[in-house]
Coordinates of N, CA and C in Angstrom, one line a residue:
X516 N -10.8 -21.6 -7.0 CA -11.8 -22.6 -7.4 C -11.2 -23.5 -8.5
X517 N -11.1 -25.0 -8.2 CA -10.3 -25.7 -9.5 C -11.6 -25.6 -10.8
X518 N -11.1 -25.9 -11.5 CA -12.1 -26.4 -12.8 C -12.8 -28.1 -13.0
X519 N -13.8 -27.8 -13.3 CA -14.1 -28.9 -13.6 C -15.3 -29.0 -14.9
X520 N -15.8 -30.1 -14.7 CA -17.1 -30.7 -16.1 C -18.3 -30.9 -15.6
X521 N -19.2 -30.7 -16.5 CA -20.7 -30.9 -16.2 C -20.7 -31.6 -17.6
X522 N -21.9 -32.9 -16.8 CA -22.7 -33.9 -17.8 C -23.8 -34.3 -17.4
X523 N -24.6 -33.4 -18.4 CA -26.1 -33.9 -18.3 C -26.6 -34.6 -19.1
X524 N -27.1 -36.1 -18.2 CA -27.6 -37.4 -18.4 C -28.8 -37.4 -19.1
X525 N -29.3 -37.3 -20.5 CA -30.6 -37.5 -21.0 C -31.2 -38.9 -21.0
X526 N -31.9 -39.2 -20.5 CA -32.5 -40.6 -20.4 C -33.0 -41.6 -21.7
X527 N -33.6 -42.6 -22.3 CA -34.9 -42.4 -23.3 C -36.1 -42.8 -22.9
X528 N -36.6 -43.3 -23.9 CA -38.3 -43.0 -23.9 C -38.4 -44.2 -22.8
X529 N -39.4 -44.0 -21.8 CA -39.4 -44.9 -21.1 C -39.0 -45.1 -19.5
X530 N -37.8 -44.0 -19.5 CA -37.1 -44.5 -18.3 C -37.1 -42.9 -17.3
X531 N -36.6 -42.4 -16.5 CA -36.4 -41.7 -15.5 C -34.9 -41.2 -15.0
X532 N -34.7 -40.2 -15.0 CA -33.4 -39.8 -14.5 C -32.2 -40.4 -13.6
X533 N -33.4 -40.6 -12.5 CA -33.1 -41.0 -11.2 C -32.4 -42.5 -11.3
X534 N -33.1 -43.3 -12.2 CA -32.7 -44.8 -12.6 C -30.9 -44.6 -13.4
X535 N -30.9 -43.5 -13.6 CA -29.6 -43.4 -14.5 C -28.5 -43.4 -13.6
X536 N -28.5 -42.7 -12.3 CA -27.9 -41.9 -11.5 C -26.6 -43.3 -11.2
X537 N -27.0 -44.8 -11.2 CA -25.7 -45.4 -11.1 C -24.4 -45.6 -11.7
X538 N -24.4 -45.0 -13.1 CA -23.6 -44.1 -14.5 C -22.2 -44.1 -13.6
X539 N -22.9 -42.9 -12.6 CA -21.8 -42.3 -12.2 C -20.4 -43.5 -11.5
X540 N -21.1 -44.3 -10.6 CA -19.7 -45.3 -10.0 C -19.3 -46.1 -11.5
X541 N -19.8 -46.0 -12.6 CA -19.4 -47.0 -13.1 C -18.3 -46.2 -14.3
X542 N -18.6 -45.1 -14.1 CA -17.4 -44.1 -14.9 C -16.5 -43.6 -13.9
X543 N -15.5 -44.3 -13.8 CA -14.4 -43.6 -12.6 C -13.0 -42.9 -13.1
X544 N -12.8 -42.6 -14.2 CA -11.9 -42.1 -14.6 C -11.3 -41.0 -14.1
X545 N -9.8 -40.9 -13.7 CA -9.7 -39.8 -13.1 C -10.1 -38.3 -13.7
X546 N -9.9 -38.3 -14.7 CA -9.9 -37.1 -15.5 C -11.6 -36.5 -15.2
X547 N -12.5 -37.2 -14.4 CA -13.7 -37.0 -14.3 C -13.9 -36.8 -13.2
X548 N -13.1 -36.4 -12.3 CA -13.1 -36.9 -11.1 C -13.9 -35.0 -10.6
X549 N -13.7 -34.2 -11.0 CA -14.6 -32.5 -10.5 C -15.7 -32.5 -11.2
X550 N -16.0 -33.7 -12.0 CA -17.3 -33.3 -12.6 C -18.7 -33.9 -12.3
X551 N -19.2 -32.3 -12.2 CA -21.2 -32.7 -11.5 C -21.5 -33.1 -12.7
X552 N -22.5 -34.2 -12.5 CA -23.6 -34.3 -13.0 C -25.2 -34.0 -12.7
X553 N -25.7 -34.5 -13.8 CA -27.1 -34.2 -13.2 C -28.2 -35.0 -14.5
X554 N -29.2 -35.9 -13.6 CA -30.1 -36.6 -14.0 C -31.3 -36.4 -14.0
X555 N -31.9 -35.2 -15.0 CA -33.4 -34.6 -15.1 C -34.3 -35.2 -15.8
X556 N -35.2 -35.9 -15.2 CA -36.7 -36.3 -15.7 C -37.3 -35.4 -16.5
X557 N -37.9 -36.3 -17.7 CA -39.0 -35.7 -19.1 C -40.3 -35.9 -18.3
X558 N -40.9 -34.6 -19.1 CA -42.0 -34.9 -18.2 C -43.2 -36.4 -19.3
X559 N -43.7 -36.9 -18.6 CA -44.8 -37.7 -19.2 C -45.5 -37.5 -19.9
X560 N -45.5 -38.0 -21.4 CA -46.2 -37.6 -22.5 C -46.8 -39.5 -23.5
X561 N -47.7 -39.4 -23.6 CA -48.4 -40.1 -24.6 C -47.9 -40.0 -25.8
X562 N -47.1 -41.5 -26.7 CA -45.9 -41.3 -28.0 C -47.0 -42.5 -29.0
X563 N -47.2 -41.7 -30.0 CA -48.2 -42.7 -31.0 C -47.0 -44.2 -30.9
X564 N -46.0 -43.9 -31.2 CA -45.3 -45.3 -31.3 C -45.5 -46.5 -30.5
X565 N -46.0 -46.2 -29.5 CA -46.6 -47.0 -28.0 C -48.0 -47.3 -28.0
X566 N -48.8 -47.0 -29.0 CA -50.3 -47.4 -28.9 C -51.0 -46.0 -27.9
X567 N -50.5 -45.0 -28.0 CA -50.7 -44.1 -26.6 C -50.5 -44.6 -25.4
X568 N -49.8 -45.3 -25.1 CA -49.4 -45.9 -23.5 C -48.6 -44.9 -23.3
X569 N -48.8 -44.0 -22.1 CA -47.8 -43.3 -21.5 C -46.4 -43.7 -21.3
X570 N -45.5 -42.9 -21.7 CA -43.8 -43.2 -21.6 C -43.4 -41.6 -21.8
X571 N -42.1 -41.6 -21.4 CA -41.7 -40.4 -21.3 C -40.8 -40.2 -22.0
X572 N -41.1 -38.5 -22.8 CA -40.9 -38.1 -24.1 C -39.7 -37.2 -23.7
X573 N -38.1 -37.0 -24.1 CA -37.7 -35.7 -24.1 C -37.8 -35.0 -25.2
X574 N -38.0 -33.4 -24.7 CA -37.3 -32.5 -25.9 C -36.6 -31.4 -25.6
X575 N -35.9 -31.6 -26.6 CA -34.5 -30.6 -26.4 C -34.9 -29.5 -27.1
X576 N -34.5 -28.3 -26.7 CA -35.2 -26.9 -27.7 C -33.4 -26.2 -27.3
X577 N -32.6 -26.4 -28.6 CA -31.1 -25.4 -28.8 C -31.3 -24.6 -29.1
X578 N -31.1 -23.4 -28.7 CA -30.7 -21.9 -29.3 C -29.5 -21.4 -29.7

C-alpha cells in the first residue's frame, strides 16, 4: 500500500463543506496527488455576531 496524505477542509461561519469540495481541482500538485480529502459540515448554530441569524458555527475539541 503506497503512502499518502489526508486534508481536512474546515469551512467558516456561513458556508458548508460540500461548497468547498472544488479546492481539490484547483490544488494539483503532484506531491498531492495520494491524498484524501474530506469536506465535513458544522452543524447549524445561532452566532450573537449575526443578530442570531442562523450560520454555521465550527468547533474543534484537541486532545
Amino acid at each position: 500500500m503506497a503512502s499518502g496524505s489526508f486534508i481536512l477542509w474546515l469551512h467558516g461561519l456561513g458556508d458548508s463543506g460540500p461548497a468547498n469540495e472544488p479546492i481539490k481541482s484547483v490544488v494539483t500538485s503532484r506531491q498531492l496527488a495520494n491524498t484524501r480529502w474530506s469536506f465535513p459540515s458544522a452543524p447549524v448554530q445561532p452566532v450573537m455576531c449575526n443578530r442570531f441569524r442562523v450560520r454555521v458555527l465550527v468547533l474543534l475539541i484537541l486532545s
